[in-house]
Short mmCIF file of N, CA and C in Angstrom, two decimals:
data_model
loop_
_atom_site.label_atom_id
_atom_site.label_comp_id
_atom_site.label_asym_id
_atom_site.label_seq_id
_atom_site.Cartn_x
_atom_site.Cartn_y
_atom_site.Cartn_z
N UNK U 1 36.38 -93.64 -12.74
CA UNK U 1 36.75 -94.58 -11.70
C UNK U 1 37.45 -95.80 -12.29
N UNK U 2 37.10 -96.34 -13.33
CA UNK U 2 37.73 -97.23 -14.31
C UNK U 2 39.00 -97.15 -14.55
N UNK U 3 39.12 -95.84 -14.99
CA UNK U 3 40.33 -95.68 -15.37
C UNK U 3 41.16 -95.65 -14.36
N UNK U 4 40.70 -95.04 -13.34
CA UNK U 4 42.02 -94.81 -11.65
C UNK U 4 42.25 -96.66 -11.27
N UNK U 5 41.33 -97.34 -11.45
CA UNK U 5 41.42 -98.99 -11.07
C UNK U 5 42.48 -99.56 -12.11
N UNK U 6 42.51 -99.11 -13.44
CA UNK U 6 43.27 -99.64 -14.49
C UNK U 6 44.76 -99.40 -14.03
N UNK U 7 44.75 -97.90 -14.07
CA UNK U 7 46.29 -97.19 -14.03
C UNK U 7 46.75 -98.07 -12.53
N UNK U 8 45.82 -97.95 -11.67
CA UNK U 8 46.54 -98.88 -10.49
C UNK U 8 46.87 -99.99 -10.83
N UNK U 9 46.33 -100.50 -11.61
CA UNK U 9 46.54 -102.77 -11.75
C UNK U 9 47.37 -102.31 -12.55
N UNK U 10 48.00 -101.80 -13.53
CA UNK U 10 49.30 -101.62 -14.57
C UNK U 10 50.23 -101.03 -13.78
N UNK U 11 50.00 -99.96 -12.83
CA UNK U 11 51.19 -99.22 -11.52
C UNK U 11 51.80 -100.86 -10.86
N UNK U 12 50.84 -101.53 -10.62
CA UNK U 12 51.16 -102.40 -9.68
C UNK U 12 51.86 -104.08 -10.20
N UNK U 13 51.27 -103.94 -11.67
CA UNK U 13 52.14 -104.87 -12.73
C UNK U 13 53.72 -104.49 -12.44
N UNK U 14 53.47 -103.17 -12.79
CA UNK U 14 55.09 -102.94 -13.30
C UNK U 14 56.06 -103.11 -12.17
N UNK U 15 55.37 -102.44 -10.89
CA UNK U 15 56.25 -102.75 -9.82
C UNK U 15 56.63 -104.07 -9.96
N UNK U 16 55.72 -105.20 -9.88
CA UNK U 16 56.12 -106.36 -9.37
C UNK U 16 56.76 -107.28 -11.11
N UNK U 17 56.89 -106.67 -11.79
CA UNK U 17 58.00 -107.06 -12.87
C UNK U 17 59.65 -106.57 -12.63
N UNK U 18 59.61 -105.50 -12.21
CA UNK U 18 60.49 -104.88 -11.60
C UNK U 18 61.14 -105.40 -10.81
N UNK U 19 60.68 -106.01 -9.62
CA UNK U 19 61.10 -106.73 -8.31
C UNK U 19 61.69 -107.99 -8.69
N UNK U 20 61.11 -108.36 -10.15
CA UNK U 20 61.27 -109.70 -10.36
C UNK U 20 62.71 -109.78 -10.66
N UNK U 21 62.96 -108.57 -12.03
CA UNK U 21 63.93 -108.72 -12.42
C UNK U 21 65.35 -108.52 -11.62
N UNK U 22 65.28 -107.52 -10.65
CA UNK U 22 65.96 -106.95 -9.77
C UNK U 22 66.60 -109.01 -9.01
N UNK U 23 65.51 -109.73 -8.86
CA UNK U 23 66.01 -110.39 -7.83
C UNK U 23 66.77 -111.13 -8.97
N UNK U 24 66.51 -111.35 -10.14
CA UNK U 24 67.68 -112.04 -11.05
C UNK U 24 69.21 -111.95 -11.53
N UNK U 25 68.76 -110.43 -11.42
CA UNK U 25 70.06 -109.63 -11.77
C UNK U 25 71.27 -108.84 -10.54
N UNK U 26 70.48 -108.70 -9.72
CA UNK U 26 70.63 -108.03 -8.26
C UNK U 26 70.16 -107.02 -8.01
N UNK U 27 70.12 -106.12 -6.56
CA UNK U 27 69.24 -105.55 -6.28
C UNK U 27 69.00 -104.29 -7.23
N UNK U 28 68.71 -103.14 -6.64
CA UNK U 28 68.33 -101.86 -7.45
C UNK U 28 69.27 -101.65 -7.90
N UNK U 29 69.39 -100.59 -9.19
CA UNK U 29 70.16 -99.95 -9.52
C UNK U 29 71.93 -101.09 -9.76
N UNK U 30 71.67 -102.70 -9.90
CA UNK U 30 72.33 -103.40 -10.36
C UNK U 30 73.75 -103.14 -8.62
N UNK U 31 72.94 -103.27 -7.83
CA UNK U 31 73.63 -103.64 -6.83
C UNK U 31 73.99 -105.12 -6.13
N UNK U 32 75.17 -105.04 -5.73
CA UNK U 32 75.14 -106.70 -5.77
C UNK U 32 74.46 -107.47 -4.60
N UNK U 33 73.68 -108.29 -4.48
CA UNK U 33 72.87 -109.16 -3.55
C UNK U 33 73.37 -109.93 -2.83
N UNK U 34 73.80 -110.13 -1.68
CA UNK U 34 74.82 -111.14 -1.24
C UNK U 34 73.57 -112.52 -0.97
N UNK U 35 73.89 -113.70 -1.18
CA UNK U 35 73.37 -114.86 -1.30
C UNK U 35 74.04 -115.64 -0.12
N UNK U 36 72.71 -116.19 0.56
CA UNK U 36 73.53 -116.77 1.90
C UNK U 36 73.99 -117.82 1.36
N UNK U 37 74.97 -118.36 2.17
CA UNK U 37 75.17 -119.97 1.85
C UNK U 37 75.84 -121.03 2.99
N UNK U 38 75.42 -121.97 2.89
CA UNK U 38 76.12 -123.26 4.30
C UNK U 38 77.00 -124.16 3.91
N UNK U 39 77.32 -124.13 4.92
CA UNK U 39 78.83 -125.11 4.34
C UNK U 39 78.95 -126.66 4.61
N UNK U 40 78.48 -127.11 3.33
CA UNK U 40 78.74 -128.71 3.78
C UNK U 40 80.02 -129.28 4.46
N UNK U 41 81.01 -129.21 3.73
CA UNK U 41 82.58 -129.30 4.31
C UNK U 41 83.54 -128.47 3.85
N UNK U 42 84.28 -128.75 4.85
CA UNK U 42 85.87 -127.86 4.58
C UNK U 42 86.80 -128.31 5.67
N UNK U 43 87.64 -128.58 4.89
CA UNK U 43 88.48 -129.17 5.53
C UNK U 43 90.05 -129.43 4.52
N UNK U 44 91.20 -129.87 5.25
CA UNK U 44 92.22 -129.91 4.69
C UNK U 44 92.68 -131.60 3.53
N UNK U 45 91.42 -132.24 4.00
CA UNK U 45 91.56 -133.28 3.52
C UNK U 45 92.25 -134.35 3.07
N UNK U 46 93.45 -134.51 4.57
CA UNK U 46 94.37 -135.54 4.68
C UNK U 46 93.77 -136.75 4.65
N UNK U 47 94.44 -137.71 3.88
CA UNK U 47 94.36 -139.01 3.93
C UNK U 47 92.93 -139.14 3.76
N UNK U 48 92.30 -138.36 3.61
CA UNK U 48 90.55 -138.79 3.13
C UNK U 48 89.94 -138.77 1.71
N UNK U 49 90.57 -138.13 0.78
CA UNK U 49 90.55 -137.63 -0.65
C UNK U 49 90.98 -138.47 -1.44
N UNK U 50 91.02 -138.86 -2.22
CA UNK U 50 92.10 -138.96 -3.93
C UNK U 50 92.51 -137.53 -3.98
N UNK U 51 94.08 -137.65 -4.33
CA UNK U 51 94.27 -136.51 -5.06
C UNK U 51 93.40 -136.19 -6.19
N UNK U 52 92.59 -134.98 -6.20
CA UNK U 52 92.24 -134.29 -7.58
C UNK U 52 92.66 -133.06 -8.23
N UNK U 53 92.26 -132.57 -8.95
CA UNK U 53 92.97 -131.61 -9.18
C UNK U 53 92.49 -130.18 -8.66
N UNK U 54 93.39 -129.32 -8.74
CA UNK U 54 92.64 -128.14 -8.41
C UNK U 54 91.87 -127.26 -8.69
N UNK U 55 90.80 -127.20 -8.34
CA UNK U 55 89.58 -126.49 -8.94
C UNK U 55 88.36 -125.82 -8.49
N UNK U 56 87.54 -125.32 -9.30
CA UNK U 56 85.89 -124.65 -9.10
C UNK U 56 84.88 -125.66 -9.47
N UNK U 57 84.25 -126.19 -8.76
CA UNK U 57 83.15 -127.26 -8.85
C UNK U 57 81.73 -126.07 -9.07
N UNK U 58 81.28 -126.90 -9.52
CA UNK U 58 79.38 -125.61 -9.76
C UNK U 58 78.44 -127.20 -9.98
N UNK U 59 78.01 -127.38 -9.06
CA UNK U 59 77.19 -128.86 -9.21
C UNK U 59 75.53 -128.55 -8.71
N UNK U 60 75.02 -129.03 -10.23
CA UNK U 60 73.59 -128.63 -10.37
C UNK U 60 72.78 -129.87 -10.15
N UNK U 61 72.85 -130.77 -10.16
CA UNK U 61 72.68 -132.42 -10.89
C UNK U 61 72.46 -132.76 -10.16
N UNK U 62 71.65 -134.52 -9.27
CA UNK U 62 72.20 -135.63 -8.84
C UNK U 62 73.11 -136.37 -8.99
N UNK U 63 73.13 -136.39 -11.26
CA UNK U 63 74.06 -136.83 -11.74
C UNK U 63 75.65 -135.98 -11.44
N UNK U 64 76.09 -135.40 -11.50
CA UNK U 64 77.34 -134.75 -11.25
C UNK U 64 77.63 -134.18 -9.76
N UNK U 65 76.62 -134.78 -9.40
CA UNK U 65 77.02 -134.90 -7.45
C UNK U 65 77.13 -136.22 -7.32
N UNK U 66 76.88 -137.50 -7.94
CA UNK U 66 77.43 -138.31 -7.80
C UNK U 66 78.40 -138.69 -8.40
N UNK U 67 78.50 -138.42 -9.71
CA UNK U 67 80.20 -138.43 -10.19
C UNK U 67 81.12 -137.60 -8.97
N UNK U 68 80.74 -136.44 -8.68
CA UNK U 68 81.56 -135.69 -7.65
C UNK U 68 82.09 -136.79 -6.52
N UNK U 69 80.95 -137.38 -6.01
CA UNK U 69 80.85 -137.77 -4.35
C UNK U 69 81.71 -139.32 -4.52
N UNK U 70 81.95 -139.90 -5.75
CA UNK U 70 82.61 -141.01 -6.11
C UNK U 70 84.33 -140.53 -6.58
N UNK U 71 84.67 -139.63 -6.66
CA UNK U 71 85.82 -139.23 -6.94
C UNK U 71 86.51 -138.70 -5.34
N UNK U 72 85.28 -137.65 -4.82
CA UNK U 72 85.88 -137.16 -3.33
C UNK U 72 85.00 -137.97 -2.35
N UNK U 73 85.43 -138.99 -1.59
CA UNK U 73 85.10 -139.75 -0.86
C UNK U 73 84.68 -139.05 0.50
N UNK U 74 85.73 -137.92 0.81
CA UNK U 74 84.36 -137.17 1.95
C UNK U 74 83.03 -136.88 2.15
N UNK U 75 82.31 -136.91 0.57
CA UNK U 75 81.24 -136.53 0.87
C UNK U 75 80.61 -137.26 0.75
N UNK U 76 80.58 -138.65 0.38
CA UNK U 76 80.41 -140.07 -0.18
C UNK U 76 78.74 -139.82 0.74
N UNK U 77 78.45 -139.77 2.16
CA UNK U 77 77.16 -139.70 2.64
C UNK U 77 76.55 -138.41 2.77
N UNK U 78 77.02 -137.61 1.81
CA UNK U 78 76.42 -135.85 2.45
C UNK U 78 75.35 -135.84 0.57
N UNK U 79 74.19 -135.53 1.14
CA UNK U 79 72.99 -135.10 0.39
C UNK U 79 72.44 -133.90 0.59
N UNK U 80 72.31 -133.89 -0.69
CA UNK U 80 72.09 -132.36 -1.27
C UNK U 80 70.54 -132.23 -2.12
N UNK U 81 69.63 -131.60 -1.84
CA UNK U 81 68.35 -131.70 -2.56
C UNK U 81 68.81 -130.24 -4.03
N UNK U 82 68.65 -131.10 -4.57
CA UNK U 82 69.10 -130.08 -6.19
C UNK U 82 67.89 -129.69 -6.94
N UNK U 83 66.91 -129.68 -6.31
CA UNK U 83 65.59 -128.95 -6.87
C UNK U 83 65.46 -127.62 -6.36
N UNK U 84 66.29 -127.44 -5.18
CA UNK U 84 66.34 -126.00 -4.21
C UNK U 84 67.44 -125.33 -4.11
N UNK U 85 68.66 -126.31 -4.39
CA UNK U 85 70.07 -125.62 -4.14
C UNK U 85 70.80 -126.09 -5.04
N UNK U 86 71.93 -125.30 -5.53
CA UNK U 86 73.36 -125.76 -5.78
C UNK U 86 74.39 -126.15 -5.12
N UNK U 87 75.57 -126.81 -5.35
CA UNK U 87 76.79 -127.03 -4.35
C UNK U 87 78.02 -126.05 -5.33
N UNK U 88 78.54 -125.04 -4.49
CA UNK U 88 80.04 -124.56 -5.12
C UNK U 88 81.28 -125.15 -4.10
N UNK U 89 81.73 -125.53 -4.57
CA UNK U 89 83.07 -126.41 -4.26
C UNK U 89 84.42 -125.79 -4.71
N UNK U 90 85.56 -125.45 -3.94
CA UNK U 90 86.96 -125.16 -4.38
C UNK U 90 87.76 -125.85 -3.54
N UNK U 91 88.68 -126.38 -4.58
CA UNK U 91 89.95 -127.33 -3.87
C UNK U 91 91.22 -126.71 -4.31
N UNK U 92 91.66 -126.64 -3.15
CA UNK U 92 93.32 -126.16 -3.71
C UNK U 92 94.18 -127.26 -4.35
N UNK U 93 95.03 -127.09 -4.52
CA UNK U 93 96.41 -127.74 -4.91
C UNK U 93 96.91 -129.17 -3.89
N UNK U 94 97.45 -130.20 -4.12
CA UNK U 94 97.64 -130.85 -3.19
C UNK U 94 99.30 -131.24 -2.18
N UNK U 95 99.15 -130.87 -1.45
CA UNK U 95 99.85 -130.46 -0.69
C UNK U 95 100.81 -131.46 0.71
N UNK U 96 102.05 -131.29 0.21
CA UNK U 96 102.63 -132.39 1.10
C UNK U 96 102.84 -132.21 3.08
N UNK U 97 102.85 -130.83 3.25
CA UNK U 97 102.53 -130.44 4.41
C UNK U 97 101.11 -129.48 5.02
N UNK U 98 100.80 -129.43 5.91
CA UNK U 98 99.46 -128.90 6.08
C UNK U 98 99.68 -127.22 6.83
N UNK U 99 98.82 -126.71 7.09
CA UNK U 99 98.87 -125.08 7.07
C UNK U 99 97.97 -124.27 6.01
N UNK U 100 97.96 -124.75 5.25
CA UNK U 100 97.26 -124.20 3.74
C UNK U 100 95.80 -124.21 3.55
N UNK U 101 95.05 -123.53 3.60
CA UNK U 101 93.71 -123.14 4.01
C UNK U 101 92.76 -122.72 2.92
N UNK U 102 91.76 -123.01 2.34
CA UNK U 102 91.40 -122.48 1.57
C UNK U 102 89.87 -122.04 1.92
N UNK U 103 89.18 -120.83 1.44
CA UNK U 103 87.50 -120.84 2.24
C UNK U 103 86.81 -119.79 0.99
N UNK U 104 85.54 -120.05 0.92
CA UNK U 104 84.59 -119.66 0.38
C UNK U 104 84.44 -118.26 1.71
N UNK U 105 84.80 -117.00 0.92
CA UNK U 105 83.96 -115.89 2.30
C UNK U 105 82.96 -114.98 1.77
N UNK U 106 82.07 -115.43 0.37
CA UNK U 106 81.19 -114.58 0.49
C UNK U 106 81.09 -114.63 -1.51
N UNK U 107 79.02 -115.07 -1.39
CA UNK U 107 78.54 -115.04 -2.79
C UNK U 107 77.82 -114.17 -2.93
N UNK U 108 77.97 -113.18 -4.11
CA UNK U 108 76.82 -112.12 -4.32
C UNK U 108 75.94 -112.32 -5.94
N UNK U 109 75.43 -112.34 -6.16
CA UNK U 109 74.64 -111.82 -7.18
C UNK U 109 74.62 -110.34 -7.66
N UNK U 110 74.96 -110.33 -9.12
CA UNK U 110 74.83 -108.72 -9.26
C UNK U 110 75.37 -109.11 -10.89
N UNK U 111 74.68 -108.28 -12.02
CA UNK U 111 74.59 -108.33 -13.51
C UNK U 111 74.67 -109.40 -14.46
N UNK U 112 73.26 -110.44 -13.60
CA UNK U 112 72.92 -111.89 -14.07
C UNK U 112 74.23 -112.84 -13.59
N UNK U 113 75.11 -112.56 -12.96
CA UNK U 113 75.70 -113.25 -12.64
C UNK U 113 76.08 -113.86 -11.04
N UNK U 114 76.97 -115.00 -10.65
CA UNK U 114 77.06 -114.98 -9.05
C UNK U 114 78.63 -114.75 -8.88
N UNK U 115 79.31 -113.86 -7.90
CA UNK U 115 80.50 -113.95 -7.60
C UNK U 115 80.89 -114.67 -6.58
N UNK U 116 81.69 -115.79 -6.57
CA UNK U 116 82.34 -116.62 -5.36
C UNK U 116 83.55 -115.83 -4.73
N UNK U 117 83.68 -115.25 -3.56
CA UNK U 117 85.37 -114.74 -3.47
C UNK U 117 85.63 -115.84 -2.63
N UNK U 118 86.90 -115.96 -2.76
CA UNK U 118 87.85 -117.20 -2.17
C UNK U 118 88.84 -116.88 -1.59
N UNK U 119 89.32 -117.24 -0.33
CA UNK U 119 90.41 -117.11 0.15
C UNK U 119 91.40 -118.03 0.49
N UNK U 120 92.53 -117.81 0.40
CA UNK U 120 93.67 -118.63 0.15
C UNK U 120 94.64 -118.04 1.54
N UNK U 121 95.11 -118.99 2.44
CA UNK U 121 96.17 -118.91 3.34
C UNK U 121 96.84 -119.92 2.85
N UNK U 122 98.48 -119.55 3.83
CA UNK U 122 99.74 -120.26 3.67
C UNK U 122 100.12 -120.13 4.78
N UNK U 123 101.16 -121.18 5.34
CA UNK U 123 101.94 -121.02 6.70
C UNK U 123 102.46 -119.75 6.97
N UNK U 124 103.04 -119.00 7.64
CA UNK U 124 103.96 -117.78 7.81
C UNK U 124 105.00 -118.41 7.46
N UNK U 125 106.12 -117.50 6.69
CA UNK U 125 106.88 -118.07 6.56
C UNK U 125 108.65 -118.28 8.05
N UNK U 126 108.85 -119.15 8.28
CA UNK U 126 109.14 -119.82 9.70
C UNK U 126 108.63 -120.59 10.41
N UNK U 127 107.23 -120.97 9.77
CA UNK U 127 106.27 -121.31 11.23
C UNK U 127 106.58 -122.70 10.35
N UNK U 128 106.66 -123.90 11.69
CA UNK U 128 106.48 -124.85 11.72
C UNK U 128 104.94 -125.35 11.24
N UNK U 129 105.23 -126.21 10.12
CA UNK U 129 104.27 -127.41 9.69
C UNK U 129 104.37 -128.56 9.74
N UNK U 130 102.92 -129.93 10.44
CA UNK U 130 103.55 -131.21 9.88
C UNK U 130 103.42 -131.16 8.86
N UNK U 131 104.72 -132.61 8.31
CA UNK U 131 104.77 -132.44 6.92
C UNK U 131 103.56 -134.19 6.70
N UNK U 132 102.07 -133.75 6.44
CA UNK U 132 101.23 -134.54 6.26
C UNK U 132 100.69 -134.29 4.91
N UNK U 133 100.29 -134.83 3.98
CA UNK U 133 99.74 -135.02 2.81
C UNK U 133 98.34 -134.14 3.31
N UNK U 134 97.49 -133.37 2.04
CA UNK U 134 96.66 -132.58 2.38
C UNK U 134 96.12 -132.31 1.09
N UNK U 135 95.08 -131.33 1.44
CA UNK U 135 94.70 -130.82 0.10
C UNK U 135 93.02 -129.41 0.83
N UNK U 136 93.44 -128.56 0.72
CA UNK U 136 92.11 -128.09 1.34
C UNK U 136 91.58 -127.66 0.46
N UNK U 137 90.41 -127.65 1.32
CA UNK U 137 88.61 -127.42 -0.08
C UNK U 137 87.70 -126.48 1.01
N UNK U 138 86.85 -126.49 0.33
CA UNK U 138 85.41 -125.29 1.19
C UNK U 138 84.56 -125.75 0.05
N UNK U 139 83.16 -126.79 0.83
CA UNK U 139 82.22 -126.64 -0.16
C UNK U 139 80.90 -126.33 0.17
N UNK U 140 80.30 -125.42 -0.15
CA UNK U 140 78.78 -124.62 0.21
C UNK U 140 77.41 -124.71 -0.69
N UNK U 141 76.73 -124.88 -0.19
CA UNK U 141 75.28 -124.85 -1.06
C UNK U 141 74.71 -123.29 -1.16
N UNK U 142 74.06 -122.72 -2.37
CA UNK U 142 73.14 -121.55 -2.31
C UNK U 142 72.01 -122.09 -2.60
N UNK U 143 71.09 -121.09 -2.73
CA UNK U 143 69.98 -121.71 -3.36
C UNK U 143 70.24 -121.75 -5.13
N UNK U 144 68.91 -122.49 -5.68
CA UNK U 144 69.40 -122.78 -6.53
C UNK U 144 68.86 -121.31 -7.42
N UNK U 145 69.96 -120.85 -8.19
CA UNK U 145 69.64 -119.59 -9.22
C UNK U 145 70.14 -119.69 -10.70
N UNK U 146 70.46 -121.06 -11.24
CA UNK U 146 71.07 -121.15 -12.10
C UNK U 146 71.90 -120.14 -13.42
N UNK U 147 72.65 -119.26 -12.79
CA UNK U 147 73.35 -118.58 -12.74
C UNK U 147 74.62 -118.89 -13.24
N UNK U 148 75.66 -117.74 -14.18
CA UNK U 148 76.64 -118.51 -14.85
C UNK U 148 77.49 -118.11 -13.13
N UNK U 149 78.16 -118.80 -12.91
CA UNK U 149 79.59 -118.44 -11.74
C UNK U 149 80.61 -117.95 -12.10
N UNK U 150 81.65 -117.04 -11.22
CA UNK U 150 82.78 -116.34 -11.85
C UNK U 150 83.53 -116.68 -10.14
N UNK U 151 84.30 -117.02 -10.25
CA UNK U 151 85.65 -116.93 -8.77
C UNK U 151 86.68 -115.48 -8.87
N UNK U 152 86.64 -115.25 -7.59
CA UNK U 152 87.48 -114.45 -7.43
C UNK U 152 88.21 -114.45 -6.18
N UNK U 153 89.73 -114.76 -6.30
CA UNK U 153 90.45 -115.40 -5.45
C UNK U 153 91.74 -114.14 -4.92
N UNK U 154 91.32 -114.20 -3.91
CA UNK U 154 92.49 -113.34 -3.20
C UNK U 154 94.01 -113.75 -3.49
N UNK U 155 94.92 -113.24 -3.40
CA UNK U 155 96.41 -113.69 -3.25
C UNK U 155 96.71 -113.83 -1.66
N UNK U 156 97.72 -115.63 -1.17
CA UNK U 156 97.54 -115.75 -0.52
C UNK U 156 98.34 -115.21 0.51
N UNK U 157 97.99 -115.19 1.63
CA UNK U 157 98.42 -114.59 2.93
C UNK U 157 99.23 -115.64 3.64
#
């Protein structure tokens, strides 16, 4: 009887080491986990920004959410608890007319790592734009998985 109680508490170790690792790496068999996430802002960011440059933000910190939030003045009052979540941030290029779109559509987890895909629009070409100063961004919180990040950006439409 000992022994059937043992082999169960070690059956039941292993499962739940198993589960563990799975949620680090992604699901079974190294499938990828999609990771929800909310979107603090997005927007084209006329006349509200400093120009910055264009980029992948990965902000773990208080400290480097406030360097962030002092450079991009949109978010100057948006708080973020960084004991539970991360912020991923992408800004396009800055842009003298508007149309140009940029969006976070989807983070997965899968072989210790997180994938961001990104999407990129452009006007059609004919279609009327104002010509307003701009710059668009998409920035989202996950939870926090401290995780290296990789982008992967569509070509734009």
């Amino acid at each position: 009887m000992k022994k059937i109680v043992l082999a169960a508490f070690v059956l039941i170790s292993l499962i739940g080491c198993s589960s563990d690792n799975n949620e680090q790496t992604g699901g079974a068999n190294n499938t990828p986990v999609e990771l929800e996430f909310t979107t603090l802002k997005k927007g084209d960011g006329s006349g509200s920004n400093a120009e910055i440059t264009p980029y992948y933000y990965i902000i773990r910190t208080d400290e480097k959410w406030n360097d962030f939030k002092f450079k991009v003045k949109t978010f100057s009052n948006t708080v973020v608890n960084f004991s539970n979540y991360e912020v991923i941030a992408v800004f396009d290029q800055y842009r003298h007319e508007l149309g140009y779109d940029i969006e976070i559509t989807s983070v997965t987890k899968q072989d210790g790592k997180v994938t961001v895909k990104i999407k990129k629009t452009e006007p059609q070409e004919g279609e009327p734009v104002p010509a307003l100063d701009s710059q668009p961004y998409h920035a989202v919180t996950i939870k926090k998985t401290g995780l290296p990040v990789v982008f992967e950006e569509n070509q734009p439409q």
